[in-house]
Structures are given as C-alpha cells and as structure tokens.
CSV table of C-alpha atoms and ligand atoms in Angstrom, one decimal:
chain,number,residue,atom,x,y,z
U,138,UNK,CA,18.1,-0.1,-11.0
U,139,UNK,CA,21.2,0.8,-9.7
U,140,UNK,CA,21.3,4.6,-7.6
U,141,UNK,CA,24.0,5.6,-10.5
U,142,UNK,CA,21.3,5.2,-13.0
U,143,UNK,CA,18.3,6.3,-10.8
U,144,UNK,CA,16.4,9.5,-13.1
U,145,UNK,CA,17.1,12.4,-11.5
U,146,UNK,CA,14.6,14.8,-12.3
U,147,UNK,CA,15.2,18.8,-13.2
U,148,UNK,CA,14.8,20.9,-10.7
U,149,UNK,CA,10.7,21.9,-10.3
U,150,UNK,CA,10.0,18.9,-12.3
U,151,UNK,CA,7.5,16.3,-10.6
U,152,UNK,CA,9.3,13.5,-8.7
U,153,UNK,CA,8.3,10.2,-9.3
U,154,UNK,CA,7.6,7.5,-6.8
U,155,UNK,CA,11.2,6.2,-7.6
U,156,UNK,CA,12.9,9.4,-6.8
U,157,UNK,CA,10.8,9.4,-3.7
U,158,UNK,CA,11.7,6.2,-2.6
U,159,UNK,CA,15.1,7.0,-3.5
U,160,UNK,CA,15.3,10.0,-1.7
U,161,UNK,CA,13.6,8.6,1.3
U,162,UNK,CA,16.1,5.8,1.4
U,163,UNK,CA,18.7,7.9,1.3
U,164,UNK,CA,17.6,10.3,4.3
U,165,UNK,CA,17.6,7.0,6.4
U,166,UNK,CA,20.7,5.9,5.2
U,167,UNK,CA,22.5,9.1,6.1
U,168,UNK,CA,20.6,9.4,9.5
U,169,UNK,CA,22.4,5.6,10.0
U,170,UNK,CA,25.4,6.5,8.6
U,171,UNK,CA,25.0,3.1,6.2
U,172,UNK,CA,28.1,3.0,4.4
U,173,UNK,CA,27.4,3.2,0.5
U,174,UNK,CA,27.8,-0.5,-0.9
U,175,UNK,CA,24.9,-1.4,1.4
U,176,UNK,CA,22.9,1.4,0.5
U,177,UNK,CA,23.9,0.8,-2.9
U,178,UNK,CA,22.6,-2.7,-2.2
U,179,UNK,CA,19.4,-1.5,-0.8
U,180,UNK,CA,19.0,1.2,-3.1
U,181,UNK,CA,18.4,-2.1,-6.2
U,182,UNK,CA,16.4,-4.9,-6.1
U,183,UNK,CA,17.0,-8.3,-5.9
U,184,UNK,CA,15.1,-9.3,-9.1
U,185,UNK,CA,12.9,-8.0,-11.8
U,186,UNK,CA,10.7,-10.0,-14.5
U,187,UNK,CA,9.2,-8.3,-17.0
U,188,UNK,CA,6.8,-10.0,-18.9
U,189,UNK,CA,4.4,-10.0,-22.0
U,190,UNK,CA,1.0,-11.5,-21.6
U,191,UNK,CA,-0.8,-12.6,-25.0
U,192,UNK,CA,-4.3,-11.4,-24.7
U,193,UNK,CA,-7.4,-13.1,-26.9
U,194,UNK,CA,-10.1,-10.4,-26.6
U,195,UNK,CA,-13.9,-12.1,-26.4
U,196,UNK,CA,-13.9,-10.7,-30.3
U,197,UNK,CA,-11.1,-12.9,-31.1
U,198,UNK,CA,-8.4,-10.3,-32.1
U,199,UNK,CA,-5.4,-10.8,-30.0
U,200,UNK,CA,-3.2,-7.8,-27.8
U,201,UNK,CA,-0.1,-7.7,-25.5
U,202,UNK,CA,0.1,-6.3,-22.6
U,203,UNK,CA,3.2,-5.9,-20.1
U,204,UNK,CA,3.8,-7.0,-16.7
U,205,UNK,CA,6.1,-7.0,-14.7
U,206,UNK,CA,7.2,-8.4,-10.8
U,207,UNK,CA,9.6,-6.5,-8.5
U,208,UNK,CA,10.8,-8.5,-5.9
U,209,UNK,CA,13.2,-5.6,-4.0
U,210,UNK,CA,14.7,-7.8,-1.5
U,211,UNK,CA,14.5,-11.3,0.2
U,212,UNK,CA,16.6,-10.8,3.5
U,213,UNK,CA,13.8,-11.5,6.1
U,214,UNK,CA,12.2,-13.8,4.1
U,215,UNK,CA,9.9,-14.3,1.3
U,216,UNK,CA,8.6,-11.4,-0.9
U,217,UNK,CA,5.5,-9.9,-0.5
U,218,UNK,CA,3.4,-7.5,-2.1
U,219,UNK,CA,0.5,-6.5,-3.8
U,220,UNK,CA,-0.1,-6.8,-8.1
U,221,UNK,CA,-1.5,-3.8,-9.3
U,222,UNK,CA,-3.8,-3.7,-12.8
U,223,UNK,CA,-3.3,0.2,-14.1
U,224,UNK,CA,-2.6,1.7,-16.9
U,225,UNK,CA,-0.1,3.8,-14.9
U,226,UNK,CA,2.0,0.7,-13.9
U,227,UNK,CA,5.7,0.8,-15.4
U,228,UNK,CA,8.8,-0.9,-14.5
U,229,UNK,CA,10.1,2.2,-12.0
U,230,UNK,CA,6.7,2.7,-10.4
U,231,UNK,CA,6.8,-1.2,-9.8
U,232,UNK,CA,10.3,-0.6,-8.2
U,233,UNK,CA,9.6,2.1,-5.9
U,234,UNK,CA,6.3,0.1,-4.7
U,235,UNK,CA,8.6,-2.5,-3.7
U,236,UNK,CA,10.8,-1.0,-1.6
U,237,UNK,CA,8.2,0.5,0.3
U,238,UNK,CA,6.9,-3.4,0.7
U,239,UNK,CA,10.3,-4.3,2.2
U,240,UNK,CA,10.3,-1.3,4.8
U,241,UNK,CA,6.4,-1.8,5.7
U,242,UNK,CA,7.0,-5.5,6.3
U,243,UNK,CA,10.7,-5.0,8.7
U,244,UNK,CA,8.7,-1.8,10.2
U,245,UNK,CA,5.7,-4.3,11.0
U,246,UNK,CA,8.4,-6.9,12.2
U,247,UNK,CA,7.0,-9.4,9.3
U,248,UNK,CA,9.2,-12.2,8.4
U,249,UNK,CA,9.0,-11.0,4.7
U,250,UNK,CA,11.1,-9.3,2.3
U,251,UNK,CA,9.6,-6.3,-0.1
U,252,UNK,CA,7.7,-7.2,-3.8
U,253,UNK,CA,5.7,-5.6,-5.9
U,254,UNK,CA,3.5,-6.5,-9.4
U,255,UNK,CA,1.7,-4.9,-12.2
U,256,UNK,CA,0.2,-5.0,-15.1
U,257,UNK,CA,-0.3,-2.2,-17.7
U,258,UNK,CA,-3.9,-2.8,-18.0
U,259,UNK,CA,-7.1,-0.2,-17.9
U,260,UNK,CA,-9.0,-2.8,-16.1
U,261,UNK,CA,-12.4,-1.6,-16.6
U,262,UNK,CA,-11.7,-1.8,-20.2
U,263,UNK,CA,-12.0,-5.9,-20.1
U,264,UNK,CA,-14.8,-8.2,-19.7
U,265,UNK,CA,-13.9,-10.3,-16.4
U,266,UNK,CA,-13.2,-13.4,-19.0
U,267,UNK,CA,-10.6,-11.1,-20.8
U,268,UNK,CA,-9.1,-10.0,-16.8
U,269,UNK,CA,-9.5,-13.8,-16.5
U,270,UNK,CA,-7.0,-14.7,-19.2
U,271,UNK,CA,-5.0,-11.5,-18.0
U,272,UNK,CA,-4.4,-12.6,-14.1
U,273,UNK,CA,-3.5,-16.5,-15.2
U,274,UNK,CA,-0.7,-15.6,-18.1
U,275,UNK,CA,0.3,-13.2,-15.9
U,276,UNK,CA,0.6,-15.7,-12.9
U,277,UNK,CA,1.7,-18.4,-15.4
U,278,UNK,CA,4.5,-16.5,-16.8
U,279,UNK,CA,5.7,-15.8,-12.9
U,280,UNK,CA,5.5,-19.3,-12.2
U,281,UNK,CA,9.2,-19.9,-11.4
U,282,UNK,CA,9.3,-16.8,-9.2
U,283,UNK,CA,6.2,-16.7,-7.0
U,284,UNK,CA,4.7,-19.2,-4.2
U,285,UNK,CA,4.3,-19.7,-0.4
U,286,UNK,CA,8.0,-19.8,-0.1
U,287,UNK,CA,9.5,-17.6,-2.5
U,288,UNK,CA,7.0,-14.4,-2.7
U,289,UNK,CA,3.1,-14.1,-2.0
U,290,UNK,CA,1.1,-11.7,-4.3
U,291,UNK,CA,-2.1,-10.0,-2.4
U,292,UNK,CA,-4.2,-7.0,-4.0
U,293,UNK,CA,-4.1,-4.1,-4.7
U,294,UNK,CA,-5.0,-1.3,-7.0
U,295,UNK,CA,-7.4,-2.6,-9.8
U,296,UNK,CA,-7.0,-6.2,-8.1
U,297,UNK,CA,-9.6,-8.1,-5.6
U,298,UNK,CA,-10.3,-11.4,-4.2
U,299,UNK,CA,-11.3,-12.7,-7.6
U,300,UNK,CA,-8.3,-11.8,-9.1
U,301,UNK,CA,-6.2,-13.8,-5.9
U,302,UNK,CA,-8.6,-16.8,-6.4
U,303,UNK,CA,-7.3,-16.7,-10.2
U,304,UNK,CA,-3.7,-16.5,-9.1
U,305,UNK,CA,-4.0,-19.4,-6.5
U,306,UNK,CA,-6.0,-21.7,-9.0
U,307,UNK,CA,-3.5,-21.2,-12.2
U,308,UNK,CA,-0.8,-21.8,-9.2
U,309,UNK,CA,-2.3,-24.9,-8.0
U,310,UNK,CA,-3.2,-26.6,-11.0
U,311,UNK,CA,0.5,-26.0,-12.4
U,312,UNK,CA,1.8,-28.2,-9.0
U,313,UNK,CA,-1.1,-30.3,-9.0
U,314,UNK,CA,-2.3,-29.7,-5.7
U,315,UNK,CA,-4.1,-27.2,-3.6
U,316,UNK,CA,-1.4,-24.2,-2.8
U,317,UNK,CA,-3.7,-21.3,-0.3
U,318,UNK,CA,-0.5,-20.2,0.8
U,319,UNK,CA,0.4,-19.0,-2.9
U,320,UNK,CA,-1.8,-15.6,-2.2
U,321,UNK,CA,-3.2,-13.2,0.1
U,322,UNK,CA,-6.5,-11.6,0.0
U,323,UNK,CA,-8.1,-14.6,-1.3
U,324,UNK,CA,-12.3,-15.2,-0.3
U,325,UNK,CA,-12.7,-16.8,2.4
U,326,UNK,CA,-13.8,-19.8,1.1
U,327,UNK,CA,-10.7,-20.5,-0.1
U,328,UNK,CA,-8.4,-19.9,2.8
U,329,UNK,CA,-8.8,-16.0,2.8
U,330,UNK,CA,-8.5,-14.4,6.3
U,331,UNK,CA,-11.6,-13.0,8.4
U,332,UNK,CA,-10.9,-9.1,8.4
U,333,UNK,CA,-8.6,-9.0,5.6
U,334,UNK,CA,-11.0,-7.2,3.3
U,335,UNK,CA,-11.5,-4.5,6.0
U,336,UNK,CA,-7.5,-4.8,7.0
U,337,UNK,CA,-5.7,-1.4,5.4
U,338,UNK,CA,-8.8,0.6,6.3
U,339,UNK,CA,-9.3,-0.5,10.1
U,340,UNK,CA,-5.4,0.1,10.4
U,341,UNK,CA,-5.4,3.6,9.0
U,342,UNK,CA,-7.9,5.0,10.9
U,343,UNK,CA,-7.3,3.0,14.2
U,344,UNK,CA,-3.4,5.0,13.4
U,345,UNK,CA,-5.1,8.2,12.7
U,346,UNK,CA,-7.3,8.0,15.7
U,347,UNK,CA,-3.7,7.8,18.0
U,348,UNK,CA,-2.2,9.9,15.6
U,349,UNK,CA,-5.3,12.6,16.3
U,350,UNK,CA,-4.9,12.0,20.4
U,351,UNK,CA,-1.5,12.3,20.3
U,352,UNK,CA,-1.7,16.0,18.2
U,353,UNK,CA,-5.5,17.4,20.1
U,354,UNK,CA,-6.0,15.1,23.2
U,355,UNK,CA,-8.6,13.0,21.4
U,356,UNK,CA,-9.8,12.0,17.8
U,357,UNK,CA,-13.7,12.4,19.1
U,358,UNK,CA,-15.1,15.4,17.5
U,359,UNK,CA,-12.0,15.7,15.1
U,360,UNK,CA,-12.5,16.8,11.3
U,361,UNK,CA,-10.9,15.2,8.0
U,362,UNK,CA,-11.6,14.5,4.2
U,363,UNK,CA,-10.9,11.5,2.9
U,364,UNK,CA,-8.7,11.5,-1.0
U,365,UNK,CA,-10.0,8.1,-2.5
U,366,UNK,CA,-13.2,5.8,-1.6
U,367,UNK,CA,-11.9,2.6,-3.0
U,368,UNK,CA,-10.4,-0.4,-1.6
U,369,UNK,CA,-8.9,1.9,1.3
U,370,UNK,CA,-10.7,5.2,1.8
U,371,UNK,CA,-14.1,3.8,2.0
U,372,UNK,CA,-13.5,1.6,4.9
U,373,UNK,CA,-11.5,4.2,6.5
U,374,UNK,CA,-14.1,6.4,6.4
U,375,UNK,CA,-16.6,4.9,8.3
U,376,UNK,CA,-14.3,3.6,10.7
U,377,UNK,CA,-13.2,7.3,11.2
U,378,UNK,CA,-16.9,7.9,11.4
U,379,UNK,CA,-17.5,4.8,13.9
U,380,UNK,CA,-14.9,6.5,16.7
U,381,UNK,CA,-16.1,9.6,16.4
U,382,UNK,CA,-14.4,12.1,13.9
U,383,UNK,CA,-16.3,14.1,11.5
U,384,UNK,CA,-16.1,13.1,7.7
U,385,UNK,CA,-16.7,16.5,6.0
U,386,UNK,CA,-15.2,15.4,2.6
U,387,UNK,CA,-14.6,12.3,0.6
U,388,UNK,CA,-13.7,12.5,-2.9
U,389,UNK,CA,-13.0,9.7,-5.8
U,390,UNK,CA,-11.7,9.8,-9.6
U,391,UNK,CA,-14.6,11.1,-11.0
U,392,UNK,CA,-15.2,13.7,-8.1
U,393,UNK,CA,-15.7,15.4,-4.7
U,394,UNK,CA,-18.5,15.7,-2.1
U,395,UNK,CA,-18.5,17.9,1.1
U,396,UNK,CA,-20.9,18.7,3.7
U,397,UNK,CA,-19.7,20.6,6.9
U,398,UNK,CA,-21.8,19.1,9.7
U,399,UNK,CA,-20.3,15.3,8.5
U,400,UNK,CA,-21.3,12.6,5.9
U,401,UNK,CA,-23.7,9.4,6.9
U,402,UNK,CA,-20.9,7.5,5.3
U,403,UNK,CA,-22.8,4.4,5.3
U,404,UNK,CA,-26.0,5.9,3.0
U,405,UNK,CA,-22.5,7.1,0.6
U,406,UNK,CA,-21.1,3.6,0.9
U,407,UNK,CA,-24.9,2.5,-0.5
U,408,UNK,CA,-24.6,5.4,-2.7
U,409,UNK,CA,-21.3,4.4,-4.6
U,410,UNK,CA,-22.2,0.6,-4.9
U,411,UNK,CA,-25.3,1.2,-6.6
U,412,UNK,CA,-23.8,4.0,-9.0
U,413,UNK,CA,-20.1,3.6,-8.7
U,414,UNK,CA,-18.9,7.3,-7.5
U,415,UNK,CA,-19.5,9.9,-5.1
U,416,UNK,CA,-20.9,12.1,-7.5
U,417,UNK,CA,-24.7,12.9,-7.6
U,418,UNK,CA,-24.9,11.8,-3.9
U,419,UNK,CA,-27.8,13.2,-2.6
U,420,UNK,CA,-26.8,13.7,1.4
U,421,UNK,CA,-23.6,16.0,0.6
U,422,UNK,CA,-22.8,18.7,-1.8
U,423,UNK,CA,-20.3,18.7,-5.1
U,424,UNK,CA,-17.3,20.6,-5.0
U,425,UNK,CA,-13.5,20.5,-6.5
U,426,UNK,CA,-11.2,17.3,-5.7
U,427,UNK,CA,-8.3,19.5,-5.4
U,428,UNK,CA,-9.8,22.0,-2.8
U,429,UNK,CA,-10.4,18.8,-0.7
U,430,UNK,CA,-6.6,18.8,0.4
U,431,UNK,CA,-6.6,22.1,1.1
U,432,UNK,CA,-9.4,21.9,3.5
U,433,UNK,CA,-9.4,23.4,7.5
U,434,UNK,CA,-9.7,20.3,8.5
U,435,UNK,CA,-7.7,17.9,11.6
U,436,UNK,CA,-7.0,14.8,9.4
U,437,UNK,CA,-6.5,14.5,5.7
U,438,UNK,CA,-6.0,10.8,4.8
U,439,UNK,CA,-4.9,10.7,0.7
U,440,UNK,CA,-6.0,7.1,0.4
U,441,UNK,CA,-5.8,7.1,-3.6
U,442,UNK,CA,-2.4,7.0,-5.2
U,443,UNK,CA,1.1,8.0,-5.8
U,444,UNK,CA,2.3,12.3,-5.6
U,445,UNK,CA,-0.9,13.8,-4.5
U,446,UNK,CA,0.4,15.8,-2.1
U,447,UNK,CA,3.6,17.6,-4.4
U,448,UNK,CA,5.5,21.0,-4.2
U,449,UNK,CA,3.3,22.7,-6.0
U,450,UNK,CA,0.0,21.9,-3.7
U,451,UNK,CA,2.1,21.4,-0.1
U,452,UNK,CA,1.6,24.7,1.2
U,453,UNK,CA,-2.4,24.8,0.6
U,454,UNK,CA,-2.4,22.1,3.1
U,455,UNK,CA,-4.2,23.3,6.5
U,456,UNK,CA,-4.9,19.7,8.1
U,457,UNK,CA,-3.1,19.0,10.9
U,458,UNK,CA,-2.2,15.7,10.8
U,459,UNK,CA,-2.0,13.8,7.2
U,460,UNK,CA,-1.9,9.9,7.7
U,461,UNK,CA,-1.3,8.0,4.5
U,462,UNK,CA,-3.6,5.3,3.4
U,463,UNK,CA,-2.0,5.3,0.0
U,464,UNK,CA,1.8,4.2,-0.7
U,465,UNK,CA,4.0,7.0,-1.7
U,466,UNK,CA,0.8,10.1,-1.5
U,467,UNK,CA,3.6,12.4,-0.5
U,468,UNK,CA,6.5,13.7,-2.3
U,469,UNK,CA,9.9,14.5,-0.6
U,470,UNK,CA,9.5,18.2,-1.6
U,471,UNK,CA,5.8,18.1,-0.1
U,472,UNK,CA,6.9,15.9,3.1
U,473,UNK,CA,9.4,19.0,3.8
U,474,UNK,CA,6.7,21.8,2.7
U,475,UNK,CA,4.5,20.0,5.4
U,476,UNK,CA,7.2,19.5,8.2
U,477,UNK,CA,7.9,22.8,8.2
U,478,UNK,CA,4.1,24.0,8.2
U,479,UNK,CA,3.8,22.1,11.7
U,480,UNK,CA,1.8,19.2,10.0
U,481,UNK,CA,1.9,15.6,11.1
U,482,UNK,CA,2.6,13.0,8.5
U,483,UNK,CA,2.1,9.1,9.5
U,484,UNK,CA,3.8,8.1,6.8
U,485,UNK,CA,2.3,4.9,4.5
U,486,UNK,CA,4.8,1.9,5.6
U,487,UNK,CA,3.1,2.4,9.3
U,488,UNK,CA,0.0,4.0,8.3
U,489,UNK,CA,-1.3,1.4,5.9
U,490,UNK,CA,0.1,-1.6,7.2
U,491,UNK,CA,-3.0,-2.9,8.0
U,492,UNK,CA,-3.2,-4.8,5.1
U,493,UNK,CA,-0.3,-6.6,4.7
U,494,UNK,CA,-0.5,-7.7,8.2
U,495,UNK,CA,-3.7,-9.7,7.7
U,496,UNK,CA,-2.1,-11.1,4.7
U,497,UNK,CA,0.8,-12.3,7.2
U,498,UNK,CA,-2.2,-13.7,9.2
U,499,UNK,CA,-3.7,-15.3,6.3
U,500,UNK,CA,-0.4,-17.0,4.8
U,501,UNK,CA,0.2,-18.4,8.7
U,502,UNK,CA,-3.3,-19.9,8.7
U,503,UNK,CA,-3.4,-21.1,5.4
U,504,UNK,CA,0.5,-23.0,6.0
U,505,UNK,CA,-1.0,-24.4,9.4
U,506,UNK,CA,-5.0,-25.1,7.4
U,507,UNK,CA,-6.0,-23.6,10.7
U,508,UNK,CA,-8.4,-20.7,11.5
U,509,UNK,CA,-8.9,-17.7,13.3
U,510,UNK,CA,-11.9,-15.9,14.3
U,511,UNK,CA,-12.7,-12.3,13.3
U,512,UNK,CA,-11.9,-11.2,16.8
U,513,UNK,CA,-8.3,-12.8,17.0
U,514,UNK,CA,-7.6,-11.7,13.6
U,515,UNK,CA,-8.7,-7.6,14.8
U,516,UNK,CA,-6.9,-7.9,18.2
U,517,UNK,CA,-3.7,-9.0,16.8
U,518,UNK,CA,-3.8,-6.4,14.0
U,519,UNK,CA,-4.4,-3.7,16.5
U,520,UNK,CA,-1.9,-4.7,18.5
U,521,UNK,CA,0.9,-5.2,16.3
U,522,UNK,CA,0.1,-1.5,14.6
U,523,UNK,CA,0.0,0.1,17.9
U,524,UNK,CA,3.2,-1.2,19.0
U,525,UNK,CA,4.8,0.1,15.5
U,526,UNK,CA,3.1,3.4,16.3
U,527,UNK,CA,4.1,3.7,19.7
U,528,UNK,CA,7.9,2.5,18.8
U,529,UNK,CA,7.7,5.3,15.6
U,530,UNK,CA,6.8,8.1,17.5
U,531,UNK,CA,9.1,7.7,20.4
U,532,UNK,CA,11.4,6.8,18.1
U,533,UNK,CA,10.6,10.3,16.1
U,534,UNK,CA,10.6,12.1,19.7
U,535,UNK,CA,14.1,10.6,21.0
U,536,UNK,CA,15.7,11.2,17.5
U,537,UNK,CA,14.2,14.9,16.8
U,538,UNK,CA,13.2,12.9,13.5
U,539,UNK,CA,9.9,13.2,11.3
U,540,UNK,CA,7.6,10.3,11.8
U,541,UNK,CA,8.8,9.2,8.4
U,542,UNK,CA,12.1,9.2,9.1
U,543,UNK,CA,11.6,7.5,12.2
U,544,UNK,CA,10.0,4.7,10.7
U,545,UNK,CA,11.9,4.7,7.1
U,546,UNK,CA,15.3,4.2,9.9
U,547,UNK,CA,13.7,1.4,12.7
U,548,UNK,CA,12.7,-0.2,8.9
U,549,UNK,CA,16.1,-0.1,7.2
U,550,UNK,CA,17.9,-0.7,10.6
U,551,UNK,CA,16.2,-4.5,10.7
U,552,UNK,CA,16.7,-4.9,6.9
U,553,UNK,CA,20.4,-4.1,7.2
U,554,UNK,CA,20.7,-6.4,10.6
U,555,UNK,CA,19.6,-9.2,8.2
U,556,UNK,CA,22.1,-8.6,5.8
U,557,UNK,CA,24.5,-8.7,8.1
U,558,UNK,CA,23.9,-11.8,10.4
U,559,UNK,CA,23.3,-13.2,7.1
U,560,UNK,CA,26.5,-12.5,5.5
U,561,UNK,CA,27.2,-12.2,1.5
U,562,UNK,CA,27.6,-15.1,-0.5
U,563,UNK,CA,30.2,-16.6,-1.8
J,190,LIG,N1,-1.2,-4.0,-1.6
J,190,LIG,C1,-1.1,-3.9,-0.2
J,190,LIG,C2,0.0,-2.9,0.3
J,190,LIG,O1,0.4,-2.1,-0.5
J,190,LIG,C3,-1.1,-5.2,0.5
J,190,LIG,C4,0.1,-6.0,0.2
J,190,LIG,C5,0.0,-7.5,0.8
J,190,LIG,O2,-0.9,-7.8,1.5
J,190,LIG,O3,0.9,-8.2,0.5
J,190,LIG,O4,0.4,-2.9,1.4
C-alpha cells in the first residue's frame, strides 16, 4: 500500500495498526529528515500474496479461507516474521505487522528484512487435522516465496511449534530433502532452539526489569499487571515474579484476576493449563479487564494484541512505566496521552524482541546442524537486548526523543543505510 492510499481515519475514530505503523514511520522519517521517495519506499512493502486455502472439514463439506504473506522489505536480508491464525487477520493488519518485523530485526541488528503472515482462521474452531490441512495449503501455496533464504515464518498468535513442524514438513517434502532452516520456533527435536519457547517473555521482562531500575532505582519490590497470559504474558509473568516485582494483576480473553499482596504465578500457570483461563482461580480475586490498565501500579506490560492502550483509555493509565510485550498495544494518540502523563513506554520492536532473536539463533544453528546449550542461547539473548536497550535510551536521552522514537529512528536509520550502499536497480 502506497502512503497516497493509506486509510486515513476521521478524526476520534480508532486508528488501526496501519495508521499506527504509518504514523510511527513517519515521526522517524521527519526526525531524519528522509526525503519522501525513500519514505515512500519504506512506507510499501516489497511483496504481498494473498491466498485462498481450500479447506475439507472432518464432515466432508469443503470452505475457504484467506491468507495472506507480507513480506515489507528484503534490504538486510531475508524476511522474517511470524504467521498468525485469527479471525482478526486482514491484508492491512498483515501490513502493519510487517513493518514492525523490519524495524525489530535492524533495531536488534538481525541480518533480516521485515514479514509477516496470517490466516483468517478462528483456530479453536478446527480439529488439529482441519489446522493440519490449514498450515500445509497455506505453506504450499507460499511455496515460491518462503524458505531459509528468501523469508522464515516463526509463531505467533494462534500458531505453535506444531504448526512450524507442519510448515517445515510440507516445505521439505516439496524439495525432497530435510529444510530446518525453513522455520523458527520449531520443537526441538526438529532443529528448534533451546529457550526459544521462553524467548519473547524472558526478553520483556529482563527490558522491564532495566526499564524499572532505570525509572525507581530497582525493579525489586516493583508492582505491575500483566494484559494477556498466552504465548507472552505468562512467561513474562513469572519471570517478573522470579526478579522480584510484584504481579498484582494478570488478565486473559475471557477475564481478570487481582490480588494486592502479589499472585503465586506458578499455582496460575497450573491453573490455566488445566482449565484454560484465569478465571475461577482460586489464589486471586475476579475483577474488570479494563480496570487492569488503569491500575496504581509501576509496570503495565499489554502482552495481548493490537490498540489496547487508545485515546479513549490513555489518560486512566497510572503505571509508570508500560513495556510492550504485544506488537502495536499502543496507539499514536495513546503513545502521546502517555508521554505527556510522564509514563515510560518501551516500545514493542525493543521490548519483545526476544523472540525473534532466538529465532535468529535457531535459523544460524539449524544452517550450521550445530547446537547450542540453553545457557549460550540465554547469555546471547540477554546480551544482544541489553545492548539495544542501552543504545535506545541514550539514544532517547541524547535526542530529547521518546523511547519509541529513539528506537523507530536507530531502526529506520540501518534500513535506509542498506538501501543505500545497496543502490536501486536497474
Ligand atoms: N511473532 C514473533 C514477533 O512478532 C516472532 C517472529 C519471529 O521469530 O520471526 O516478533
């Protein structure tokens, strides 16, 4: 999508991921002063494939779902990005999801370009041999795009391990020979990495935990609530809980549990694998999702989706610091709302890193068919998120810039070096 056609929403209506994206881009850009072909450039992506994906339900009647793959730009290398099964997926939320990618992987220093994939699925509506079918049409239809070389799906929302070891299979048996280096997040008996399950979560709260020394001295004794106990939230949580800060609310799709003197996050963690939610946990008390963002809290980490955080919530926010485990939680109304409330926003393409890192670590390892331990794997995540921290926020303090900023420019900066040692062809 070119910027000329980019929705531009009514004033008061909600933005969407793309106009955030946009508008982020375009805060960078001016900070830069990037002429406007190469923000026109950066503002559209490289390719888009939309596809259909013939489905034969276990009752044999047949349905068509749509995917679609973003790959948003290939500069530094191969795409990468995660493949999301929602029924919220479209073709713009796809877009904006991919940018972010490419920013996350230049912030990170990754030798990768930005992707992202969906598919316009309610994934607990399927059996797993229905998801089955889904994941390899999907893949199949791909084919000519994706692969070690050209652009690496990993997970993300409504996508796990099983769906990469689908991916990589349907991948492998089309070349006719073993390909690990197709996917990321794949088990470990496959190729997968050692702590890339626990990747996104150990990176966002190892951030928040510099994030909340940096704002009160130390993050020991600190207070936050936690938007989202999936993939993300719940690991973060008991990190969080592991160094020391107090998790006095967690909350999920179907609700919201608080209790003031701190959650034993491990009996919740037992909790929601044997039932599937928060709710009815017997060790906290129910209360409103909503009312968890507004809580007096030192760290609120939205570690769900898209636009949580909007104009019309912003100013109920009383945490201090808000470090993003989702991609894109905060809109560019909200972000400004919060700057000028004092608050502290790590934003996403630093804060939940983690994840994509490992799955740089895992494509490495699986290209070489050589292995790391758990301990190398943690070291070097830690160390190449810390650096991007500390290189963010002195970049935020030298600049006078938000965090966001900060990062959204070091990111754009490296993208648009590419580009230019690169050159344009013809
Ligand atoms: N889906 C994750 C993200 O949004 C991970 C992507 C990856 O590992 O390629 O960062």
């Amino acid at each position: 999508m070119s910027l000329a056609t980019s929705p531009v929403p009514v004033a008061g209506a909600a933005e969407t991921p793309l106009h955030v994206a946009h508008r982020q881009l375009a805060t960078a850009a001016e900070r830069i002063g990037l002429d406007a072909g190469t923000h026109r450039m950066l503002a559209t992506p490289r390719r888009e494939m939309t596809v259909s994906i013939p489905l034969r339900h276990d009752d044999g009647h047949l349905s068509v779902l749509t995917g679609h793959r973003v790959q948003h730009n290939l500069s530094r290398g191969p795409a990468k990005g995660g493949v999301r099964f929602s029924p919220h997926v479209d073709l713009d939320e796809v877009r904006a999801l991919a940018m972010w990618m490419t920013w996350k992987c230049a912030l990170l220093d990754l030798p990768y370009g930005g992707a992202k994939g969906g598919v316009t699925v309610i994934p607990e509506a399927h059996s797993v041999g229905e998801l089955e079918r889904i994941t390899r049409r999907y893949t199949s239809e791909l084919a000519d795009f994706i692969g070690p070389e050209r652009d690496i799906p990993a997970p993300d929302i409504g996508t796990d391990e099983r769906t990469m070891a689908w991916m990589m299979d349907t991948m492998s048996v089309a070349r006719g020979m073993a390909v690990p280096g197709a996917v990321t997040g794949k088990p470990i008996s496959l190729g997968g990495s050692h702590g890339r399950a626990d990747a996104t979560s150990l990176g966002v709260a190892r951030i928040a935990v510099a994030a909340l020394a940096e704002a009160r001295g130390s993050a020991s004794g600190a207070t936050a609530a936690v938007q989202g106990f999936g993939k993300v939230g719940r690991g973060a949580a008991r990190f969080l809980a592991e160094a020391g800060v107090r998790v006095e609310a967690v909350s999920d799709q179907y609700g919201a549990v608080r209790r003031d003197s701190g959650i034993d996050i491990p009996a919740l963690e037992k909790h929601v694998s044997v039932t599937g939610s928060v709710v009815g946990f017997a060790g906290a008390d129910p209360f409103d999702g909503e009312e968890l963002l507004r809580l007096d809290v030192d760290l609120l980490t939205p570690c769900a989706v898209e636009g949580v955080l909007h104009a019309g919530n912003a100013h109920g926010v009383r945490a201090r610091v808000v470090v993003e485990g989702a991609n894109g939680p905060t809109t560019t109304a909200a972000d400004r709302i919060l700057h000028d409330h004092g608050v502290v926003v790590v934003p996403d393409i630093l804060a939940n890193a983690g994840g994509v890192v490992v799955s740089y670590f895992e494509w490495v390892q699986a290209n070489q068919a050589y292995w790391w331990s758990r301990e190398t794997v943690e070291s070097r995540l830690l160390s190449r998120m810390l650096d991007a921290w500390h290189a963010v926020s002195s970049a935020a303090r030298t600049a006078d810039h938000t965090l966001r900023d900060a990062a959204t420019v070091l990111a754009v900066e490296r993208v648009v070096e590419a580009h230019r040692v690169r050159g344009l062809y013809p």
